[in-house]
Coordinates of C-alpha atoms in Angstrom, one line a residue:
M1 CA -3.9 26.3 -9.6
S2 CA -6.7 26.6 -12.1
L3 CA -9.7 24.4 -11.5
P4 CA -11.0 23.0 -14.8
C5 CA -14.6 22.4 -15.5
V6 CA -16.5 20.6 -18.2
R7 CA -19.0 20.9 -21.0
K8 CA -20.4 17.8 -22.6
A9 CA -22.2 17.1 -25.8
L10 CA -24.0 13.9 -26.7
S11 CA -25.6 12.4 -29.7
F12 CA -28.2 9.5 -29.5
T13 CA -26.1 6.8 -27.9
L14 CA -22.7 8.6 -27.4
V15 CA -21.6 10.6 -24.5
L16 CA -19.5 13.5 -25.7
L17 CA -17.6 15.1 -22.8
I18 CA -15.9 18.4 -23.0
L19 CA -13.7 19.7 -20.3
V20 CA -13.5 23.5 -19.8
A21 CA -10.5 24.9 -18.0
C22 CA -10.9 28.5 -16.8
G23 CA -8.8 30.9 -14.9
G24 CA -9.2 29.8 -11.3
Q25 CA -12.9 28.9 -11.1
K26 CA -15.4 26.6 -12.9
S27 CA -17.3 27.8 -15.9
N28 CA -21.1 27.9 -15.5
I29 CA -22.3 25.0 -17.6
L30 CA -25.8 24.9 -16.1
G31 CA -28.5 25.3 -18.5
K32 CA -29.5 24.1 -22.0
W33 CA -27.1 23.8 -24.9
K34 CA -27.9 23.1 -28.5
E35 CA -25.9 22.1 -31.5
A36 CA -25.3 25.1 -33.8
G37 CA -27.2 25.0 -37.0
G38 CA -29.8 22.3 -35.9
E39 CA -32.4 21.3 -33.3
D40 CA -31.5 17.6 -33.4
L41 CA -28.9 17.6 -30.5
A42 CA -29.3 19.3 -27.1
F43 CA -28.4 18.8 -23.6
E44 CA -29.1 20.5 -20.3
F45 CA -27.2 20.5 -17.1
F46 CA -28.9 20.9 -13.7
D47 CA -27.7 21.5 -10.2
G48 CA -26.9 18.2 -8.3
G49 CA -25.1 16.5 -11.1
K50 CA -28.3 15.7 -13.2
M51 CA -28.6 16.2 -16.9
T52 CA -30.7 15.3 -19.9
L53 CA -29.9 14.7 -23.5
T54 CA -32.2 15.2 -26.5
S55 CA -31.3 13.7 -29.9
D56 CA -33.6 13.2 -32.8
G57 CA -36.6 14.1 -30.7
R58 CA -35.8 11.6 -28.0
Q59 CA -34.7 12.4 -24.5
F60 CA -32.4 10.5 -22.1
A61 CA -31.5 11.2 -18.5
G62 CA -28.0 10.9 -17.0
T63 CA -25.6 12.2 -14.5
Y64 CA -22.3 14.1 -14.7
E65 CA -19.5 14.9 -12.2
Q66 CA -16.0 16.4 -12.2
A67 CA -13.8 13.4 -11.9
H68 CA -10.4 15.1 -11.5
S69 CA -8.9 18.5 -12.0
D70 CA -9.0 18.1 -15.8
Q71 CA -11.8 15.5 -16.3
I72 CA -15.6 15.3 -16.2
R73 CA -17.3 12.0 -16.1
M74 CA -20.8 11.6 -17.5
V75 CA -23.0 8.5 -17.5
L76 CA -26.0 8.2 -19.8
S77 CA -28.5 5.5 -20.2
G78 CA -29.5 4.7 -23.9
D79 CA -30.1 1.9 -26.3
L80 CA -26.5 0.6 -25.8
G81 CA -27.0 0.5 -22.1
E82 CA -25.3 2.6 -19.5
Q83 CA -22.2 4.2 -21.0
E84 CA -19.4 6.2 -19.3
Y85 CA -16.9 8.5 -21.1
L86 CA -14.2 11.0 -20.3
L87 CA -12.5 13.8 -22.2
T88 CA -8.9 14.9 -21.3
N89 CA -6.1 17.2 -22.4
V90 CA -8.3 20.2 -22.7
K91 CA -7.1 23.6 -24.0
V92 CA -9.2 26.7 -23.9
G93 CA -8.5 30.1 -25.5
D94 CA -9.9 32.7 -27.9
G95 CA -13.4 31.4 -27.5
K96 CA -12.4 27.8 -28.5
L97 CA -12.2 24.6 -26.5
S98 CA -10.4 21.5 -27.6
G99 CA -9.6 18.0 -26.2
S100 CA -9.3 14.4 -26.9
L101 CA -12.3 12.0 -26.8
N102 CA -11.9 8.3 -27.7
G103 CA -9.0 9.1 -29.9
V104 CA -11.0 11.8 -31.8
S105 CA -10.2 15.4 -31.3
V106 CA -13.1 17.6 -30.2
E107 CA -13.3 21.3 -30.8
M108 CA -16.3 23.5 -29.7
I109 CA -16.8 27.0 -30.7
R110 CA -19.1 29.2 -28.5
P111 CA -20.7 31.9 -30.5
A112 CA -20.6 35.1 -28.6
A113 CA -24.1 35.9 -29.4
S114 CA -25.5 32.8 -28.0
Q115 CA -24.1 33.4 -24.5
G116 CA -23.9 29.7 -23.9
A117 CA -27.2 28.8 -25.5
S118 CA -25.7 26.8 -28.3
A119 CA -22.4 25.5 -29.6
D120 CA -20.8 24.3 -32.7
V121 CA -19.3 20.8 -32.3
R122 CA -16.7 19.6 -34.7
L123 CA -15.1 16.2 -34.7
S124 CA -11.7 15.6 -36.4
K125 CA -9.2 12.8 -36.4
A126 CA -5.6 13.4 -35.6
T127 CA -4.6 13.1 -39.2
G128 CA -7.0 15.7 -40.5
T129 CA -10.2 17.7 -39.8
S130 CA -13.7 17.0 -40.8
D131 CA -17.0 18.8 -40.3
A132 CA -18.9 15.6 -40.3
R133 CA -21.3 15.8 -37.3
P134 CA -23.2 12.5 -37.0
T135 CA -26.8 13.1 -35.9
S136 CA -28.0 9.5 -35.9
A137 CA -27.3 6.7 -33.5
K138 CA -25.6 4.6 -36.2
A139 CA -23.4 7.4 -37.4
Q140 CA -22.4 8.4 -33.9
E141 CA -21.5 4.8 -33.0
Q142 CA -19.1 4.7 -36.0
V143 CA -17.3 7.8 -34.7
N144 CA -17.3 6.3 -31.2
Q145 CA -15.3 3.3 -32.4
V146 CA -12.7 5.2 -34.3
D147 CA -9.3 4.0 -33.3
A148 CA -10.7 1.8 -30.6
V149 CA -8.1 -0.9 -29.6
A150 CA -10.8 -3.0 -28.0
I151 CA -14.5 -2.8 -27.1
V152 CA -15.4 -4.4 -23.8
N153 CA -19.1 -5.0 -23.3
G154 CA -19.8 -1.9 -25.5
T155 CA -17.2 0.4 -23.9
N156 CA -14.2 1.5 -25.9
I157 CA -10.6 1.2 -24.9
T158 CA -9.3 4.1 -27.0
L159 CA -6.0 4.2 -28.9
T160 CA -4.9 7.2 -26.8
D161 CA -5.5 5.5 -23.5
Y162 CA -3.9 2.3 -24.7
Q163 CA -0.7 4.0 -25.9
K164 CA -0.4 5.9 -22.6
A165 CA -0.7 2.6 -20.7
V166 CA 1.9 1.0 -22.8
K167 CA 4.3 3.9 -22.3
F168 CA 3.5 3.7 -18.7
D169 CA 4.5 0.1 -18.6
W170 CA 7.7 0.8 -20.5
A171 CA 8.6 3.7 -18.1
Q172 CA 8.6 1.3 -15.2
N173 CA 9.9 -1.9 -16.9
A174 CA 12.5 -0.9 -19.4
Q175 CA 12.9 -4.6 -20.4
D176 CA 9.3 -4.5 -21.7
A177 CA 10.3 -1.9 -24.3
A178 CA 12.7 -4.5 -25.7
D179 CA 9.7 -6.6 -26.5
P180 CA 7.2 -4.1 -27.7
S181 CA 4.7 -6.5 -29.3
G182 CA 4.7 -8.8 -26.4
S183 CA 4.4 -6.3 -23.6
S184 CA 1.9 -4.2 -25.5
V185 CA -0.5 -7.2 -25.8
T186 CA -0.1 -7.8 -22.1
V187 CA -1.0 -4.2 -21.4
L188 CA -4.2 -4.5 -23.5
D189 CA -5.1 -7.7 -21.6
T190 CA -4.8 -5.7 -18.4
L191 CA -6.9 -2.8 -19.7
V192 CA -9.6 -5.3 -20.7
D193 CA -9.5 -6.9 -17.3
N194 CA -9.7 -3.4 -15.7
Q195 CA -12.8 -2.5 -17.6
L196 CA -14.5 -5.7 -16.6
L197 CA -13.5 -5.1 -13.0
R198 CA -14.7 -1.5 -12.9
E199 CA -18.0 -2.7 -14.2
Q200 CA -18.3 -5.3 -11.5
A201 CA -17.3 -2.8 -8.8
R202 CA -20.1 -0.4 -10.0
Q203 CA -22.6 -3.2 -10.0
K204 CA -21.7 -4.2 -6.5
G205 CA -21.8 -0.7 -5.2
I206 CA -18.0 -0.5 -4.6
T207 CA -16.7 3.0 -4.9
V208 CA -13.4 4.9 -4.2
S209 CA -13.5 8.5 -3.0
Q210 CA -11.1 11.1 -4.3
Q211 CA -9.8 11.4 -0.8
E212 CA -8.9 7.8 -0.8
V213 CA -7.0 8.3 -4.1
T214 CA -5.1 11.3 -2.6
D215 CA -4.3 9.3 0.5
A216 CA -2.9 6.4 -1.5
I217 CA -0.7 8.7 -3.6
E218 CA 0.6 10.5 -0.5
H219 CA 1.5 7.2 1.1
D220 CA 3.3 6.0 -2.0
F221 CA 5.5 9.1 -1.5
G222 CA 6.0 8.4 2.1
Y223 CA 3.9 11.3 3.4
Y224 CA 1.3 10.7 6.1
S225 CA -1.0 13.5 7.3
V226 CA -2.0 11.1 10.0
P227 CA 1.0 8.9 11.0
P228 CA 0.3 5.1 11.2
T229 CA -0.3 4.1 14.9
A230 CA 0.6 0.4 14.6
T231 CA 2.7 -1.9 12.6
P232 CA 1.3 -5.4 12.5
K233 CA 3.6 -8.4 12.2
A234 CA 4.5 -9.2 8.6
T235 CA 3.1 -12.4 7.2
A236 CA 4.9 -14.7 4.7
T237 CA 3.9 -13.9 1.1
P238 CA 3.5 -16.9 -1.1
T239 CA 5.4 -17.2 -4.3
N240 CA 2.1 -17.2 -6.2
T241 CA 1.1 -13.9 -4.6
P242 CA -2.6 -13.9 -4.0
G243 CA -4.6 -11.0 -5.4
P244 CA -5.8 -9.6 -8.7
T245 CA -3.5 -9.6 -11.7
P246 CA -1.2 -6.5 -11.4
T247 CA -2.5 -3.6 -13.2
N248 CA 0.6 -3.3 -15.6
T249 CA 0.2 0.5 -15.1
P250 CA 3.0 1.2 -12.8
G251 CA 4.3 4.7 -12.4
P252 CA 7.4 5.8 -14.3
S253 CA 10.1 5.2 -11.7
P254 CA 10.9 8.2 -9.6
T255 CA 10.7 8.4 -5.8
P256 CA 7.4 6.9 -4.9
T257 CA 6.5 3.2 -5.3
A258 CA 4.4 4.3 -8.3
A259 CA 4.4 0.7 -9.4
R260 CA 1.0 0.4 -8.0
T261 CA -0.1 -3.2 -7.7
A262 CA -3.6 -4.4 -6.9
T263 CA -2.3 -7.3 -4.9
P264 CA -4.0 -7.1 -1.5
S265 CA -1.9 -9.7 0.3
P266 CA -1.1 -8.8 3.9
T267 CA 2.0 -6.7 4.3
P268 CA 3.3 -4.6 7.2
A269 CA 1.8 -1.2 7.6
P270 CA 4.3 1.5 6.7
T271 CA 6.0 3.2 9.5
A272 CA 6.0 7.0 9.8
T273 CA 8.6 8.8 7.8
P274 CA 10.1 12.3 8.2
V275 CA 8.7 13.3 4.8
T276 CA 7.1 16.7 5.1
L277 CA 4.2 18.1 3.2
Q278 CA 6.4 20.4 1.3
A279 CA 8.8 17.6 0.4
Y280 CA 5.9 15.5 -0.7
Q281 CA 4.4 18.3 -2.9
D282 CA 7.8 18.9 -4.5
A283 CA 8.5 15.2 -5.2
Y284 CA 4.9 14.8 -6.6
K285 CA 5.2 17.8 -8.9
Q286 CA 8.5 16.5 -10.3
F287 CA 7.0 13.0 -10.6
L288 CA 4.1 14.4 -12.6
T289 CA 6.5 16.4 -14.9
R290 CA 8.4 13.2 -15.8
L291 CA 5.2 11.2 -16.1
T292 CA 3.9 13.6 -18.8
Q293 CA 7.2 13.8 -20.6
Q294 CA 7.7 10.0 -20.7
T295 CA 4.1 8.8 -21.2
G296 CA 1.9 11.7 -22.1
M297 CA -0.2 11.0 -19.1
S298 CA -1.8 13.8 -17.1
E299 CA -2.3 13.9 -13.3
A300 CA -5.9 12.9 -13.9
D301 CA -4.7 9.8 -15.8
F302 CA -2.5 8.8 -13.0
R303 CA -5.2 9.3 -10.4
Q304 CA -7.5 7.0 -12.5
V305 CA -4.7 4.3 -12.3
V306 CA -4.7 4.6 -8.6
E307 CA -8.4 4.6 -8.4
T308 CA -8.7 1.5 -10.4
D309 CA -6.2 -0.2 -8.2
L310 CA -8.1 0.7 -5.1
L311 CA -11.4 -0.5 -6.7
K312 CA -9.7 -3.8 -7.6
Q313 CA -8.4 -4.2 -4.0
K314 CA -11.9 -3.6 -2.6
L315 CA -13.5 -6.0 -5.1
Y316 CA -10.9 -8.7 -4.3
T317 CA -11.6 -8.3 -0.6
Q318 CA -15.3 -8.6 -1.0
L319 CA -15.1 -11.6 -3.3
T320 CA -12.7 -13.5 -1.1
N321 CA -14.1 -12.7 2.4
N322 CA -16.2 -15.9 2.4
V323 CA -13.3 -18.2 1.7
S324 CA -13.2 -20.7 4.6
K325 CA -10.3 -20.3 7.0
T326 CA -10.3 -24.0 7.9
A327 CA -9.9 -27.2 5.9
A328 CA -9.4 -31.0 6.4
E329 CA -5.7 -31.4 7.0
I330 CA -3.4 -34.1 8.2
R331 CA 0.0 -33.8 10.0
V332 CA 2.3 -36.1 8.2
R333 CA 5.9 -37.3 8.1
H334 CA 7.8 -39.3 5.5
I335 CA 11.0 -41.0 4.4
L336 CA 12.0 -40.4 0.8
V337 CA 14.5 -42.5 -1.2
A338 CA 15.1 -40.7 -4.4
I339 CA 15.6 -42.1 -7.9
R340 CA 18.4 -40.1 -9.3
T341 CA 21.0 -39.8 -12.1
P342 CA 24.4 -38.3 -11.6
E343 CA 24.7 -34.6 -12.1
P344 CA 27.5 -33.1 -14.2
T345 CA 29.3 -31.5 -11.2
S346 CA 32.8 -31.7 -9.7
Q347 CA 31.2 -34.0 -7.0
P348 CA 28.4 -35.8 -8.9
T349 CA 25.6 -37.4 -6.9
P350 CA 25.9 -41.1 -6.9
P351 CA 23.3 -42.7 -9.3
R352 CA 20.4 -44.7 -8.0
D353 CA 18.0 -46.4 -10.4
D354 CA 14.4 -47.5 -9.6
A355 CA 15.3 -51.0 -8.4
Q356 CA 18.0 -49.6 -6.0
A357 CA 15.7 -47.0 -4.6
L358 CA 13.0 -49.6 -4.0
A359 CA 15.5 -51.9 -2.2
R360 CA 16.6 -49.1 0.0
I361 CA 13.1 -48.0 1.1
V362 CA 12.2 -51.7 1.8
K363 CA 15.2 -51.8 4.1
A364 CA 14.0 -48.8 6.0
Q365 CA 10.5 -50.3 6.1
Q366 CA 11.8 -53.5 7.6
K367 CA 13.6 -51.6 10.3
L368 CA 10.4 -49.8 11.1
G369 CA 8.5 -53.1 11.3
A370 CA 11.2 -54.3 13.7
G371 CA 10.4 -51.4 16.1
G372 CA 12.8 -48.8 14.7
D373 CA 12.3 -45.2 15.5
F374 CA 10.7 -43.3 12.5
A375 CA 12.5 -40.0 13.1
A376 CA 15.9 -41.6 13.4
L377 CA 15.3 -43.7 10.3
A378 CA 14.3 -40.6 8.4
K379 CA 17.5 -38.9 9.4
E380 CA 19.4 -42.0 8.2
Y381 CA 17.6 -42.8 5.0
S382 CA 15.6 -39.9 3.7
D383 CA 16.8 -37.8 0.7
D384 CA 14.4 -34.9 1.5
P385 CA 16.8 -32.1 2.5
G386 CA 13.8 -30.1 4.0
S387 CA 12.5 -32.7 6.4
A388 CA 15.2 -35.4 7.0
Q389 CA 16.9 -33.7 9.9
Q390 CA 13.5 -32.9 11.4
G391 CA 12.6 -36.6 11.5
G392 CA 10.7 -36.5 8.3
E393 CA 8.1 -33.9 9.6
L394 CA 6.2 -32.2 6.8
G395 CA 3.7 -30.5 9.2
W396 CA 0.0 -30.0 8.4
V397 CA -1.0 -30.5 4.8
G398 CA -4.3 -30.4 2.9
K399 CA -5.6 -31.6 -0.4
G400 CA -4.8 -29.4 -3.4
Q401 CA -1.8 -27.8 -1.8
G402 CA 0.9 -28.8 -4.2
L403 CA 1.6 -32.3 -3.0
D404 CA 2.6 -35.0 -5.5
T405 CA -0.7 -36.7 -6.5
A406 CA 0.4 -40.2 -5.6
F407 CA 1.7 -39.0 -2.3
E408 CA -1.5 -37.0 -1.5
T409 CA -3.7 -40.0 -2.3
A410 CA -1.8 -42.4 -0.2
A411 CA -1.4 -40.0 2.7
F412 CA -5.1 -39.2 3.0
A413 CA -6.0 -42.9 2.8
L414 CA -4.1 -43.6 6.0
K415 CA -5.5 -43.7 9.5
V416 CA -3.8 -41.8 12.3
G417 CA -0.6 -43.7 13.4
E418 CA -0.7 -46.0 10.3
I419 CA 2.5 -46.4 8.2
S420 CA 2.1 -46.9 4.4
Q421 CA 3.7 -49.4 2.2
P422 CA 6.3 -47.9 -0.1
V423 CA 4.6 -45.3 -2.3
K424 CA 6.2 -44.3 -5.7
S425 CA 5.9 -40.6 -6.7
S426 CA 7.7 -38.4 -9.2
F427 CA 10.5 -38.0 -6.6
G428 CA 11.1 -41.6 -5.7
Y429 CA 9.8 -43.9 -3.1
H430 CA 8.2 -42.8 0.2
I431 CA 7.2 -44.3 3.5
I432 CA 4.4 -42.1 4.9
Q433 CA 2.9 -41.9 8.5
V434 CA -0.1 -39.7 9.5
E435 CA 0.3 -38.4 13.0
E436 CA -2.9 -36.3 13.3
N437 CA -6.1 -35.7 11.3
D438 CA -8.2 -32.6 11.7
P439 CA -11.3 -32.1 9.6
N440 CA -11.4 -28.3 10.5
H441 CA -7.8 -27.4 10.9
A442 CA -7.1 -23.6 10.8
L443 CA -5.2 -22.7 7.7
D444 CA -1.8 -20.9 8.0
S445 CA -1.6 -17.5 6.4
Y446 CA 0.2 -18.8 3.3
T447 CA -2.4 -21.4 2.5
Y448 CA -5.3 -19.1 3.3
Q449 CA -4.0 -16.6 0.8
Q450 CA -3.6 -19.2 -1.8
K451 CA -7.2 -20.3 -1.3
Q452 CA -8.4 -16.7 -1.6
Y453 CA -6.3 -16.4 -4.8
E454 CA -7.7 -19.5 -6.3
A455 CA -11.3 -18.4 -5.5
Y456 CA -10.7 -15.0 -7.1
Q457 CA -9.1 -16.5 -10.2
T458 CA -12.0 -18.9 -10.7
W459 CA -14.4 -15.9 -10.6
L460 CA -12.2 -13.9 -12.9
T461 CA -12.0 -16.7 -15.4
A462 CA -15.8 -16.9 -15.5
L463 CA -16.1 -13.2 -15.8
R464 CA -13.8 -13.1 -18.8
A465 CA -15.6 -15.9 -20.5
A466 CA -19.0 -14.1 -20.1
A467 CA -17.7 -10.8 -21.5
T468 CA -18.2 -9.6 -25.0
V469 CA -14.7 -8.3 -26.1
D470 CA -14.0 -7.1 -29.7
R471 CA -10.2 -6.7 -30.0
K472 CA -9.1 -4.4 -32.7
W473 CA -5.4 -4.5 -31.9
T474 CA -2.7 -4.3 -34.6
L475 CA 1.0 -3.9 -34.6
E476 CA 0.5 -0.4 -36.0
K477 CA -1.2 0.7 -32.8
I478 CA 1.9 0.1 -30.7
P479 CA 3.5 3.5 -29.8
P480 CA 7.1 4.1 -31.0
T481 CA 9.6 2.4 -28.9
P482 CA 11.8 4.9 -26.9
S483 CA 15.4 5.2 -28.1
V484 CA 16.6 5.2 -24.4
P485 CA 15.1 3.5 -21.5
L486 CA 12.3 5.6 -19.8
R487 CA 13.9 5.7 -16.3

């Protein structure tokens, strides 16, 4: 398979990346390049991934690397801060190179006489061609923002990338295609979050290697070059699954669980499967074919989705590692007498108004005062189906864990062994008894995951509030809805 390589052109504050694909080996992009017909734009590539850019007599330093088989990533520091850009969908032939950068077509012509010393860079929109070649920072910034769907802290979310992500979502969730405006806004929200999270990962030194990306893809297809050695016990997953908001960029259906989610809640390690290397390679090739047909995404695009998910998982782990595994909790039991109205069923529940419920709970309280057994009375009087037959046992509970506010306040005010007066909640009337009180009780897995999730969401909310996001979304930017489900 041909290994693509890259050439990049920059103006004052814009990184212009150009991918060069060449028959079986990388093109030599080392050396200095100039814009044809002028001395205002030049860049030079060095061994070791270093580069410089010269524009309007000013020089900037940066780095470049081959991100995937058809992408090159370059980072340059300038007046707009550190910026990162990619160019994809490159075609090479007859001395010409073309690709897509930030929704703008890029075409480079390499004059034969220059032998790589200079190049003619032309920018054109999809609807037409223009020879306009901005040479100032202001003009180049205008080009950079063409067809941007949003600008997040100075970085564009391009129309091309946005529409691919929307189609990616529709490919996995056909019902989303039935609500194109709603689902497309959700996808944009996810892309904005992804950009913020990638920035945070970079600042915190969190990286994902290309081998990690490859391993994750292989595992999604059930292939393990090194079979798992152990399968830990599964843990309960709470309804409000802790972890970053899913990426909304799942794969378009086929064999693998390409619906990649950034939720790092504990799950059992996969067991070894009989999927062979050849079977994986065949399935992955078929997947990529369908991926391109249905969404326009390349393998590089898909790998970037996986890379982003892995970055988010690592970021989530780092941010939630310090969440305490203990909390002040009480072991509590109760008797509930519900206030209820009859339900319209063939066997309606007998109605019970407030006064009747109070009278019934008082009767249970009187029996307790006369020495009655709490567990036996819970079985007799309690309307709580989850605890009545267990003697009213609710187990260990803590503050902020979903208890009714009135119940929680009354329960945490009790001493060990003390029985409350009737307490009215949104469910009815309770009698509560605290059996144990532990200021540092070990949290169960479910509660600990909830605490991690809450800590992460608090951090993410603050991150969003501090970001500078310019949304340029309009209905016209939604891609055409597929006539048939993309399955």
